Structures are given as C-alpha cells and as structure tokens.
C-alpha cells in the first residue's frame, strides 16, 4: 500500500512539474514574441500569483533572458555598426598627359633659327663641349710600362729560381737555330691571345704564319727565350701593319684643293647603324675648329628620318646643308651639292650616304655610281669597333663590289677608315687591326662618344700594347 501511494505521489509531482514548466514556457514565448519589457511579463504571470514571483528567480527567469537578449542585440548592433560600408568601385579612366607638369630639362631642340653667325656659334659650342680630341695628344700612362717592367723582373727572378741546369739549358738553346716546331707553342698562345682581343681568326692565323716565316732558321742570342722573341717579332709586325703606308693629311689636302678653286669632297660609306651621320657631324665640328668652311650633303634618300637627322646637326653647328628629300638619286644629289658648295665657296663637302649591307647589290651599285660620278677626294668607311670576323667580310666585299660594279678602268676603293664606338670595347681592339690588314687603308678617325668632341686619332703604340697584353 505504501509503495502504491509513493508511486501516486511521484506521478502527481511529475504532472504538476510538467504543468509549471509548460506555463513558464508559454509565458516566456509570449514575452519573446511581444518584445516588451519585464512589466508585460509580470502581467502575464500575474494570473498565477506566487508562481509568477518564483519565475523571477527560477532557472527560466524571463527578466534575465530579456536582459541577455537586449545585451546580445546591442553587441550585434555595435558589431554591425563597425562593418565599413562597401562603396561601389569607380571606373578608372586614363588621365590625359599634361606636359607642363614635367620637370625642366636640358634644351635639346636646336631647330629654332638663331641670329648668330657661324663662327660665334662654334665658339659657343666649343665652350660647352671643349676642344676636339683630334687636336689633343694622347698620353699613354706609364703604369702599363711599369707593370710590364715588373712582369719582366718577376720572370727573371723566376728563371733564376729554376736553378743552374735550366739557365744552362736556356743558354745552350739560345744558340740553336729556330725551327717551326720550336715556334709552334708560342705562336699558338699568341694566336689565342689575339683572338680574345677581337682579332678575326683568319687575320690572327696569317699574322702568326708571317711571324713564323720571319723567325724560322734564325739564330737566337744567348739567354733568350723563344716566347719573348716571338712576341717582339709580332709587335714589329703589328706596328708595321697599323702604320699608314701613305700619309693622309686632310687639312693639308683641303688647303691644296682650295688653292685650285674647288671643294674637298669626303664620302662616308658603311653598313647600317654604325653611326655615319653622327661621326660626320664630329668631323664637321673638327674642321670648323680649324677655320674650314663646311657644307653637308644629305644623300641618304633611303632611310626615313635621315635628312632630318643631318638637318639637326647642321642647325646645331650653324653650317649649310644641301638636301633634296627622299626617293631621289643620291649620285645626282651629291653632284648638285658639290656644285652648290663651289658656288657659295665652301671648302669641304661632307656627303652622307645610306647604310647598306655588303651583300645588297642594288644599293652597292648606287654607291658605286655616286663615287664614279662625283670622284670624291676621300672615301671613308665607317665601321664599328665591336665587330670581329665580320669586319673582314664587310671591308673585303665593299672593296670588291666597288671594283666590280664600277664602269671606270681604275675604280675608286676605300681610302680610309673611321672606327666608331671605340669607348664600348675595353681591351677588345682587334677590329682596328682586322680592318687595316684586309683593306690596307689607315684608321684616320676614332669615335669614342656621343658629343662633337669625341673624335680622336688612332694611337698605334697603345693598340699594339693592348693586343699583346
């Protein structure tokens, strides 16, 4: 009986507890939906009196839930307020360039007419850029000579350190006649050294063969090494090749032509992009410094912009220029320019021609016609100091084409060489040797920069020393 009563009480408690929970859930739901304050919750729970009071402190306290809800709402509001507003991206449009905002630069446009006579303008240019390097004697620093002396003394010390037997062997070998087998090691090393200096392989091989032929069968002096003998013979051969066979003094020839009442004509020829127009302006600047009147002839009627380039140099130097535009016969333009120079009394006519590859027969034929028709006093080949084996091909084919395509019995060939970009090669000076060896024409000018003063003579001793270093 007691067990039955206990079960009944438990069931009753569960029923009451379930009813209380349901009521409190209903009250909480009503307060959550209405979103009101705690007073409305009290009013809804006021129907049951004490039960409502206990709800304020129970596990399902509506007031606490409302406070938590209000706090959570505030937090979400603050978080939502902190989120930045995403603005729509503006379409990026390219702004027009305003040239007036650019920083002031050095004036490069000299096309404006200047009311200054030519001589005064040349003085102004000379004051800015200085005297041409053609009129300055190049001084070879003695450091290289000191280094060579040190190397020689060091080598002598090393030979002394080798001992009595080696010195005795050298003294005995020095008295023997030289044979080709003895020269081969030294000549091979010398050939490799020349090729590293940008000398064409064909030229280096021919030079070594000529040196071997000159030394073979000769008797060496006592205590003389074969390598030093070969190097001395090569040095003599290089000086002999680079020294011009005939002296070409342009200033003297200009004066002689002036006395005969005619203009001295110089034609600049060469392949594309070697700097013919720029170095023509350098030669003009050098002549102006020697009180020689100069006129330019724009005979490059093939390349776009060639006439404008030469016109800019002429205005910069304040010298006359003869031009007929493009798509004209350059031979006829050159002839008319020479006639105009004679009329106005110009001492020198510098003829600019189009760059052409040595295999381009139409352009080579036009060049041959220009030289044959105008018979210039000097034909200058403008070549780069950067080329190696190609220097042989360029010069040999230029001379060959000028000879084959000329209608004269004694065709004019290249008289001299103007070597450009000499400041970019460091010790790779072999192109000068290759060009002189293959053509027999001397290097008359060396271009070593971009300004008008960067034109100088070839220093043979310096070149030979650099080749054999």
Short mmCIF file of C-alpha atoms in Angstrom, two decimals:
data_model
loop_
_atom_site.label_atom_id
_atom_site.label_comp_id
_atom_site.label_asym_id
_atom_site.label_seq_id
_atom_site.Cartn_x
_atom_site.Cartn_y
_atom_site.Cartn_z
CA UNK A 1 0.00 0.00 0.00
CA UNK A 2 2.82 2.37 0.88
CA UNK A 3 4.54 1.60 -2.40
CA UNK A 4 1.36 2.42 -4.31
CA UNK A 5 0.99 5.76 -2.52
CA UNK A 6 4.63 6.66 -3.23
CA UNK A 7 4.14 5.94 -6.92
CA UNK A 8 0.98 8.05 -6.96
CA UNK A 9 2.80 10.96 -5.31
CA UNK A 10 5.63 10.71 -7.81
CA UNK A 11 3.20 10.71 -10.70
CA UNK A 12 1.37 13.72 -9.25
CA UNK A 13 4.63 15.64 -8.78
CA UNK A 14 5.61 14.93 -12.34
CA UNK A 15 2.24 16.19 -13.59
CA UNK A 16 2.48 19.38 -11.51
CA UNK A 17 6.06 19.94 -12.59
CA UNK A 18 5.12 19.44 -16.22
CA UNK A 19 2.26 21.93 -15.91
CA UNK A 20 4.54 24.51 -14.29
CA UNK A 21 7.16 24.07 -17.00
CA UNK A 22 4.56 24.39 -19.75
CA UNK A 23 3.16 27.55 -18.16
CA UNK A 24 6.56 29.16 -17.80
CA UNK A 25 7.46 28.26 -21.36
CA UNK A 26 4.24 29.79 -22.57
CA UNK A 27 4.94 32.97 -20.61
CA UNK A 28 8.50 33.16 -21.96
CA UNK A 29 7.29 32.69 -25.53
CA UNK A 30 4.72 35.45 -25.17
CA UNK A 31 7.38 37.82 -23.80
CA UNK A 32 9.80 36.91 -26.58
CA UNK A 33 7.23 37.50 -29.32
CA UNK A 34 5.94 40.77 -27.98
CA UNK A 35 9.47 42.13 -27.34
CA UNK A 36 8.12 44.19 -24.48
CA UNK A 37 9.63 44.98 -21.10
CA UNK A 38 9.58 42.94 -17.91
CA UNK A 39 6.27 44.55 -16.81
CA UNK A 40 4.35 42.75 -19.52
CA UNK A 41 5.95 39.50 -18.45
CA UNK A 42 4.81 40.24 -14.84
CA UNK A 43 1.31 40.99 -16.06
CA UNK A 44 1.09 37.73 -17.95
CA UNK A 45 2.43 35.81 -14.98
CA UNK A 46 0.17 37.74 -12.53
CA UNK A 47 -2.63 35.32 -13.19
CA UNK A 48 -0.91 32.67 -11.16
CA UNK A 49 0.35 34.95 -8.37
CA UNK A 50 3.11 33.28 -6.44
CA UNK A 51 4.17 31.14 -9.31
CA UNK A 52 4.93 34.29 -11.28
CA UNK A 53 7.07 35.61 -8.43
CA UNK A 54 9.06 32.45 -8.35
CA UNK A 55 9.62 32.76 -12.08
CA UNK A 56 11.80 35.81 -11.49
CA UNK A 57 14.28 33.75 -9.57
CA UNK A 58 13.96 30.39 -11.30
CA UNK A 59 16.05 28.81 -13.94
CA UNK A 60 13.78 30.30 -16.61
CA UNK A 61 13.93 33.90 -15.41
CA UNK A 62 12.32 35.93 -18.16
CA UNK A 63 13.90 39.19 -16.99
CA UNK A 64 17.35 37.71 -17.23
CA UNK A 65 16.53 36.35 -20.65
CA UNK A 66 15.32 39.79 -21.74
CA UNK A 67 18.48 41.42 -20.39
CA UNK A 68 20.65 38.86 -22.16
CA UNK A 69 18.65 39.39 -25.31
CA UNK A 70 18.97 43.15 -25.07
CA UNK A 71 22.72 42.88 -24.42
CA UNK A 72 23.16 40.49 -27.34
CA UNK A 73 21.19 42.85 -29.55
CA UNK A 74 23.40 45.73 -28.56
CA UNK A 75 26.50 43.71 -29.27
CA UNK A 76 25.24 42.73 -32.65
CA UNK A 77 24.32 46.33 -33.29
CA UNK A 78 27.80 47.51 -32.37
CA UNK A 79 29.36 44.83 -34.50
CA UNK A 80 27.14 45.70 -37.37
CA UNK A 81 28.00 49.36 -36.95
CA UNK A 82 31.70 48.62 -37.13
CA UNK A 83 31.42 46.99 -40.54
CA UNK A 84 32.56 49.54 -43.15
CA UNK A 85 30.22 50.43 -45.89
CA UNK A 86 31.23 48.98 -49.23
CA UNK A 87 31.24 51.76 -51.77
CA UNK A 88 30.79 50.92 -55.42
CA UNK A 89 34.06 50.95 -57.38
CA UNK A 90 34.55 53.92 -59.59
CA UNK A 91 35.52 53.29 -63.18
CA UNK A 92 39.22 54.04 -63.69
CA UNK A 93 39.77 56.35 -66.62
CA UNK A 94 43.14 57.25 -68.13
CA UNK A 95 44.14 60.81 -67.42
CA UNK A 96 45.43 62.98 -70.19
CA UNK A 97 49.14 63.65 -70.02
CA UNK A 98 49.97 67.22 -69.06
CA UNK A 99 53.37 68.10 -70.43
CA UNK A 100 53.57 71.36 -68.49
CA UNK A 101 53.92 69.45 -65.22
CA UNK A 102 57.15 67.75 -66.34
CA UNK A 103 60.39 68.97 -64.68
CA UNK A 104 62.54 71.34 -66.70
CA UNK A 105 65.03 69.53 -68.88
CA UNK A 106 68.12 70.49 -70.81
CA UNK A 107 67.31 72.04 -74.13
CA UNK A 108 67.80 69.51 -76.90
CA UNK A 109 65.93 71.20 -79.73
CA UNK A 110 68.19 73.48 -81.70
CA UNK A 111 65.94 73.80 -84.71
CA UNK A 112 64.88 77.37 -83.86
CA UNK A 113 66.55 79.95 -86.02
CA UNK A 114 69.31 81.73 -84.12
CA UNK A 115 70.53 85.10 -85.26
CA UNK A 116 74.19 84.26 -84.70
CA UNK A 117 76.90 83.91 -87.30
CA UNK A 118 78.60 80.55 -87.69
CA UNK A 119 81.98 81.36 -86.10
CA UNK A 120 80.46 82.76 -82.93
CA UNK A 121 78.18 79.73 -82.63
CA UNK A 122 81.12 77.34 -82.95
CA UNK A 123 82.85 79.24 -80.15
CA UNK A 124 79.72 78.77 -78.06
CA UNK A 125 79.66 75.04 -78.83
CA UNK A 126 83.36 74.76 -78.10
CA UNK A 127 82.86 76.48 -74.77
CA UNK A 128 80.21 73.92 -73.89
CA UNK A 129 81.87 70.78 -75.19
CA UNK A 130 85.53 71.70 -75.26
CA UNK A 131 88.22 71.19 -77.83
CA UNK A 132 88.06 68.24 -80.19
CA UNK A 133 90.14 65.27 -79.09
CA UNK A 134 91.67 65.14 -82.57
CA UNK A 135 93.89 68.09 -81.60
CA UNK A 136 94.95 66.62 -78.26
CA UNK A 137 97.96 64.41 -77.91
CA UNK A 138 97.02 61.18 -76.19
CA UNK A 139 99.31 60.49 -73.27
CA UNK A 140 99.92 56.85 -72.52
CA UNK A 141 100.11 56.31 -68.80
CA UNK A 142 103.37 54.93 -67.56
CA UNK A 143 101.55 52.49 -65.28
CA UNK A 144 101.36 49.88 -68.02
CA UNK A 145 105.05 50.27 -68.74
CA UNK A 146 105.86 49.92 -65.05
CA UNK A 147 103.68 46.82 -64.88
CA UNK A 148 105.46 45.36 -67.90
CA UNK A 149 108.82 46.07 -66.27
CA UNK A 150 107.64 44.40 -63.08
CA UNK A 151 106.47 41.37 -65.03
CA UNK A 152 109.84 41.14 -66.76
CA UNK A 153 111.75 41.42 -63.48
CA UNK A 154 109.49 38.82 -61.88
CA UNK A 155 110.05 36.47 -64.78
CA UNK A 156 113.81 36.99 -64.46
CA UNK A 157 113.63 36.17 -60.77
CA UNK A 158 111.62 33.04 -61.56
CA UNK A 159 114.17 31.95 -64.14
CA UNK A 160 116.92 32.44 -61.59
CA UNK A 161 114.98 30.34 -59.10
CA UNK A 162 114.68 27.49 -61.60
CA UNK A 163 118.29 26.56 -60.94
CA UNK A 164 121.60 26.22 -62.67
CA UNK A 165 120.55 23.42 -65.03
CA UNK A 166 117.58 25.35 -66.50
CA UNK A 167 119.66 28.51 -67.05
CA UNK A 168 122.36 26.41 -68.68
CA UNK A 169 119.73 24.80 -70.90
CA UNK A 170 118.38 28.21 -71.95
CA UNK A 171 121.84 29.46 -72.78
CA UNK A 172 122.53 26.40 -74.87
CA UNK A 173 119.10 26.55 -76.58
CA UNK A 174 119.61 30.21 -77.32
CA UNK A 175 122.47 29.45 -79.65
CA UNK A 176 120.49 26.94 -81.75
CA UNK A 177 118.68 27.78 -84.98
CA UNK A 178 114.90 28.17 -84.63
CA UNK A 179 112.67 25.62 -86.28
CA UNK A 180 108.94 25.62 -86.88
CA UNK A 181 108.39 23.01 -84.18
CA UNK A 182 110.07 25.27 -81.63
CA UNK A 183 107.87 28.24 -82.56
CA UNK A 184 104.51 26.45 -82.60
CA UNK A 185 103.70 26.58 -78.83
CA UNK A 186 104.49 30.30 -78.55
CA UNK A 187 102.63 31.12 -81.77
CA UNK A 188 99.56 29.16 -80.70
CA UNK A 189 99.41 31.05 -77.39
CA UNK A 190 99.85 34.34 -79.24
CA UNK A 191 97.10 33.49 -81.72
CA UNK A 192 94.66 32.68 -78.90
CA UNK A 193 95.53 35.97 -77.22
CA UNK A 194 94.87 37.95 -80.40
CA UNK A 195 91.52 36.24 -80.93
CA UNK A 196 90.44 37.10 -77.38
CA UNK A 197 91.14 40.74 -78.31
CA UNK A 198 88.53 40.51 -81.12
CA UNK A 199 91.00 39.97 -83.96
CA UNK A 200 89.46 37.94 -86.77
CA UNK A 201 90.63 34.32 -86.75
CA UNK A 202 91.79 34.47 -90.36
CA UNK A 203 93.89 37.58 -89.66
CA UNK A 204 95.41 36.13 -86.47
CA UNK A 205 96.40 32.97 -88.31
CA UNK A 206 98.01 34.89 -91.17
CA UNK A 207 99.94 37.08 -88.73
CA UNK A 208 101.31 34.03 -86.89
CA UNK A 209 102.32 32.44 -90.19
CA UNK A 210 104.19 35.58 -91.26
CA UNK A 211 105.96 35.79 -87.90
CA UNK A 212 106.93 32.10 -88.12
CA UNK A 213 108.30 32.60 -91.63
CA UNK A 214 110.38 35.58 -90.49
CA UNK A 215 111.88 33.73 -87.48
CA UNK A 216 112.37 30.27 -88.93
CA UNK A 217 116.05 29.46 -89.41
CA UNK A 218 117.26 32.44 -87.37
CA UNK A 219 119.77 32.07 -84.57
CA UNK A 220 118.84 33.25 -81.11
CA UNK A 221 121.19 35.14 -78.86
CA UNK A 222 122.33 33.63 -75.61
CA UNK A 223 119.90 33.57 -72.67
CA UNK A 224 116.94 34.50 -74.92
CA UNK A 225 113.56 32.83 -74.61
CA UNK A 226 111.61 31.77 -77.67
CA UNK A 227 108.34 33.30 -76.39
CA UNK A 228 109.89 36.75 -75.91
CA UNK A 229 111.45 36.56 -79.38
CA UNK A 230 108.10 35.64 -80.96
CA UNK A 231 106.33 38.46 -79.11
CA UNK A 232 108.93 41.02 -80.21
CA UNK A 233 108.55 39.90 -83.83
CA UNK A 234 104.75 40.11 -83.57
CA UNK A 235 104.97 43.61 -82.10
CA UNK A 236 107.08 44.76 -85.04
CA UNK A 237 104.59 43.23 -87.47
CA UNK A 238 101.60 44.92 -85.78
CA UNK A 239 103.27 48.34 -85.80
CA UNK A 240 104.14 47.90 -89.46
CA UNK A 241 100.54 46.97 -90.35
CA UNK A 242 98.83 49.73 -88.35
CA UNK A 243 101.21 52.46 -89.52
CA UNK A 244 99.68 54.01 -92.67
CA UNK A 245 101.59 53.37 -95.89
CA UNK A 246 100.70 56.80 -97.19
CA UNK A 247 100.11 59.93 -95.16
CA UNK A 248 96.60 61.40 -95.48
CA UNK A 249 96.54 64.90 -94.05
CA UNK A 250 93.03 66.21 -94.59
CA UNK A 251 93.79 69.78 -93.57
CA UNK A 252 96.72 69.93 -96.00
CA UNK A 253 94.66 68.40 -98.80
CA UNK A 254 91.79 70.82 -98.11
CA UNK A 255 94.17 73.75 -98.44
CA UNK A 256 95.55 72.34 -101.69
CA UNK A 257 92.04 71.93 -103.13
CA UNK A 258 91.16 75.46 -102.03
CA UNK A 259 94.13 76.84 -103.91
CA UNK A 260 92.86 75.04 -107.02
CA UNK A 261 89.46 76.69 -106.58
CA UNK A 262 87.42 73.56 -105.80
CA UNK A 263 85.83 71.96 -102.80
CA UNK A 264 87.31 68.96 -101.00
CA UNK A 265 84.74 66.12 -101.09
CA UNK A 266 84.52 63.37 -98.45
CA UNK A 267 82.04 60.48 -98.84
CA UNK A 268 81.02 58.44 -95.77
CA UNK A 269 80.04 54.83 -96.51
CA UNK A 270 79.31 51.79 -94.35
CA UNK A 271 76.74 49.29 -93.18
CA UNK A 272 73.54 50.11 -91.31
CA UNK A 273 73.59 51.59 -87.82
CA UNK A 274 77.31 52.21 -87.35
CA UNK A 275 76.98 55.97 -86.77
CA UNK A 276 77.81 57.59 -90.10
CA UNK A 277 75.70 60.72 -89.60
CA UNK A 278 76.85 61.29 -86.01
CA UNK A 279 80.53 60.92 -86.85
CA UNK A 280 80.11 63.05 -89.95
CA UNK A 281 78.98 65.84 -87.61
CA UNK A 282 82.05 65.22 -85.42
CA UNK A 283 84.34 65.61 -88.43
CA UNK A 284 82.49 68.80 -89.38
CA UNK A 285 82.98 70.17 -85.86
CA UNK A 286 86.72 69.38 -86.02
CA UNK A 287 87.06 71.11 -89.39
CA UNK A 288 85.18 74.18 -88.12
CA UNK A 289 87.69 74.49 -85.29
CA UNK A 290 90.42 74.75 -87.92
CA UNK A 291 88.64 77.61 -89.70
CA UNK A 292 87.46 75.43 -92.58
CA UNK A 293 84.02 76.15 -94.05
CA UNK A 294 81.91 73.00 -94.31
CA UNK A 295 78.70 72.02 -96.09
CA UNK A 296 76.73 68.83 -95.51
CA UNK A 297 75.07 66.88 -98.32
CA UNK A 298 72.09 64.72 -97.33
CA UNK A 299 72.43 61.89 -99.85
CA UNK A 300 70.75 59.27 -97.69
CA UNK A 301 67.46 59.34 -99.56
CA UNK A 302 66.57 55.81 -98.50
CA UNK A 303 66.21 55.75 -94.68
CA UNK A 304 63.30 57.59 -93.09
CA UNK A 305 64.46 60.43 -90.86
CA UNK A 306 68.00 60.57 -92.27
CA UNK A 307 67.55 64.04 -93.79
CA UNK A 308 66.02 65.40 -90.58
CA UNK A 309 68.86 63.97 -88.51
CA UNK A 310 71.51 65.63 -90.65
CA UNK A 311 69.50 68.86 -90.72
CA UNK A 312 69.53 68.93 -86.91
CA UNK A 313 73.33 68.60 -86.85
CA UNK A 314 73.66 71.33 -89.47
CA UNK A 315 71.49 73.75 -87.50
CA UNK A 316 73.33 72.89 -84.31
CA UNK A 317 76.69 73.68 -85.92
CA UNK A 318 75.30 76.56 -87.99
CA UNK A 319 76.57 75.20 -91.30
CA UNK A 320 74.71 74.91 -94.63
CA UNK A 321 73.12 71.67 -95.73
CA UNK A 322 72.11 70.58 -99.22
CA UNK A 323 69.07 68.33 -99.38
CA UNK A 324 66.53 67.17 -101.94
CA UNK A 325 64.31 64.99 -99.77
CA UNK A 326 63.71 61.27 -100.24
CA UNK A 327 63.46 58.83 -103.16
CA UNK A 328 65.98 60.78 -105.21
CA UNK A 329 69.11 59.53 -106.95
CA UNK A 330 71.89 60.05 -104.37
CA UNK A 331 74.53 60.41 -107.09
CA UNK A 332 72.65 63.37 -108.62
CA UNK A 333 72.06 64.93 -105.19
CA UNK A 334 75.77 64.69 -104.40
CA UNK A 335 76.70 66.27 -107.73
CA UNK A 336 74.35 69.20 -107.20
CA UNK A 337 75.66 69.61 -103.64
CA UNK A 338 79.25 69.89 -104.88
CA UNK A 339 78.18 72.47 -107.44
CA UNK A 340 76.37 74.45 -104.75
CA UNK A 341 79.44 74.29 -102.48
CA UNK A 342 81.61 75.69 -105.24
CA UNK A 343 79.09 78.48 -105.81
CA UNK A 344 78.92 79.57 -102.15
CA UNK A 345 82.63 78.97 -101.52
CA UNK A 346 82.54 76.04 -99.05
CA UNK A 347 85.92 74.42 -98.54
CA UNK A 348 84.68 70.91 -97.71
CA UNK A 349 81.60 68.88 -98.68
CA UNK A 350 80.73 66.02 -96.34
CA UNK A 351 78.47 63.54 -98.18
CA UNK A 352 76.24 61.33 -96.05
CA UNK A 353 75.09 58.09 -97.71
CA UNK A 354 72.58 55.39 -96.80
CA UNK A 355 73.72 52.43 -94.74
CA UNK A 356 73.83 49.24 -96.77
CA UNK A 357 74.86 45.65 -96.22
CA UNK A 358 77.75 44.42 -98.30
CA UNK A 359 75.52 41.82 -100.00
CA UNK A 360 72.84 44.30 -101.11
CA UNK A 361 73.73 44.66 -104.79
CA UNK A 362 71.20 47.39 -105.76
CA UNK A 363 72.41 49.72 -103.03
CA UNK A 364 76.05 48.85 -103.69
CA UNK A 365 75.51 49.66 -107.36
CA UNK A 366 74.03 53.04 -106.40
CA UNK A 367 77.05 53.73 -104.18
CA UNK A 368 79.44 52.78 -106.96
CA UNK A 369 77.59 55.19 -109.27
CA UNK A 370 77.84 58.01 -106.69
CA UNK A 371 81.60 57.55 -106.31
CA UNK A 372 82.21 57.21 -110.05
CA UNK A 373 80.09 60.24 -110.99
CA UNK A 374 81.47 62.63 -108.36
CA UNK A 375 85.06 61.35 -107.96
CA UNK A 376 85.42 62.34 -104.27
CA UNK A 377 88.79 63.20 -102.77
CA UNK A 378 88.32 60.78 -99.85
CA UNK A 379 86.12 57.70 -99.35
CA UNK A 380 85.77 56.91 -95.64
CA UNK A 381 84.46 53.55 -94.50
CA UNK A 382 82.64 53.90 -91.18
CA UNK A 383 82.80 50.68 -89.17
CA UNK A 384 82.09 49.56 -85.63
CA UNK A 385 84.86 48.61 -83.25
CA UNK A 386 82.55 45.88 -81.89
CA UNK A 387 82.78 43.58 -84.91
CA UNK A 388 85.22 40.69 -85.07
CA UNK A 389 85.22 38.31 -88.01
CA UNK A 390 82.53 40.37 -89.75
CA UNK A 391 84.98 43.25 -90.25
CA UNK A 392 86.88 41.17 -92.80
CA UNK A 393 83.69 40.33 -94.67
CA UNK A 394 82.42 43.91 -94.68
CA UNK A 395 85.55 45.61 -95.95
CA UNK A 396 86.57 42.96 -98.45
CA UNK A 397 83.11 42.85 -100.03
CA UNK A 398 82.77 46.64 -100.07
CA UNK A 399 86.02 46.96 -101.97
CA UNK A 400 85.09 44.05 -104.22
CA UNK A 401 81.66 45.48 -105.08
CA UNK A 402 83.06 48.95 -105.70
CA UNK A 403 85.59 47.44 -108.08
CA UNK A 404 83.19 45.07 -109.87
CA UNK A 405 80.29 47.50 -110.28
CA UNK A 406 82.35 50.49 -111.36
CA UNK A 407 82.43 51.43 -115.04
CA UNK A 408 85.85 53.03 -114.70
CA UNK A 409 89.07 51.26 -115.68
CA UNK A 410 90.65 52.31 -112.38
CA UNK A 411 87.81 52.15 -109.82
CA UNK A 412 87.96 54.07 -106.54
CA UNK A 413 88.16 51.95 -103.42
CA UNK A 414 88.10 52.77 -99.72
CA UNK A 415 90.76 55.33 -98.80
CA UNK A 416 90.43 55.45 -95.01
CA UNK A 417 88.56 54.05 -92.02
CA UNK A 418 86.55 55.78 -89.31
CA UNK A 419 86.19 53.45 -86.34
CA UNK A 420 83.13 54.13 -84.16
CA UNK A 421 82.00 53.09 -80.65
CA UNK A 422 85.59 52.69 -79.53
CA UNK A 423 84.62 53.60 -75.96
CA UNK A 424 82.49 50.45 -75.58
CA UNK A 425 85.08 47.72 -76.26
CA UNK A 426 87.50 47.94 -73.30
CA UNK A 427 90.58 45.98 -74.50
CA UNK A 428 88.85 44.30 -77.49
CA UNK A 429 90.65 46.49 -80.04
CA UNK A 430 91.21 43.79 -82.65
CA UNK A 431 88.71 45.19 -85.16
CA UNK A 432 91.12 48.03 -85.99
CA UNK A 433 93.83 45.50 -86.86
CA UNK A 434 91.46 43.33 -88.92
CA UNK A 435 90.15 46.28 -90.95
CA UNK A 436 93.58 47.73 -91.68
CA UNK A 437 95.06 44.33 -92.56
CA UNK A 438 92.29 43.37 -95.01
CA UNK A 439 91.97 46.74 -96.77
CA UNK A 440 95.35 48.40 -96.41
CA UNK A 441 93.54 51.67 -95.58
CA UNK A 442 94.59 53.56 -92.43
CA UNK A 443 92.34 54.33 -89.47
CA UNK A 444 92.02 58.09 -89.76
CA UNK A 445 89.42 58.79 -87.05
CA UNK A 446 88.25 57.01 -83.93
CA UNK A 447 84.83 57.82 -82.48
CA UNK A 448 84.72 57.43 -78.70
CA UNK A 449 81.48 59.04 -77.52
CA UNK A 450 78.31 60.95 -78.42
CA UNK A 451 79.43 64.58 -78.26
CA UNK A 452 81.07 66.52 -81.08
CA UNK A 453 84.46 66.48 -79.33
CA UNK A 454 84.60 62.68 -79.04
CA UNK A 455 86.76 62.10 -82.09
CA UNK A 456 90.44 61.25 -81.88
CA UNK A 457 93.36 59.73 -83.75
CA UNK A 458 94.40 56.10 -83.52
CA UNK A 459 97.34 55.60 -81.18
CA UNK A 460 99.28 52.75 -82.76
CA UNK A 461 101.52 52.10 -79.76
CA UNK A 462 98.56 51.90 -77.41
CA UNK A 463 96.73 49.47 -79.71
CA UNK A 464 99.75 47.20 -80.08
CA UNK A 465 100.38 47.18 -76.34
CA UNK A 466 96.73 46.32 -75.67
CA UNK A 467 96.76 43.49 -78.22
CA UNK A 468 99.84 41.86 -76.72
CA UNK A 469 98.93 42.43 -73.08
#
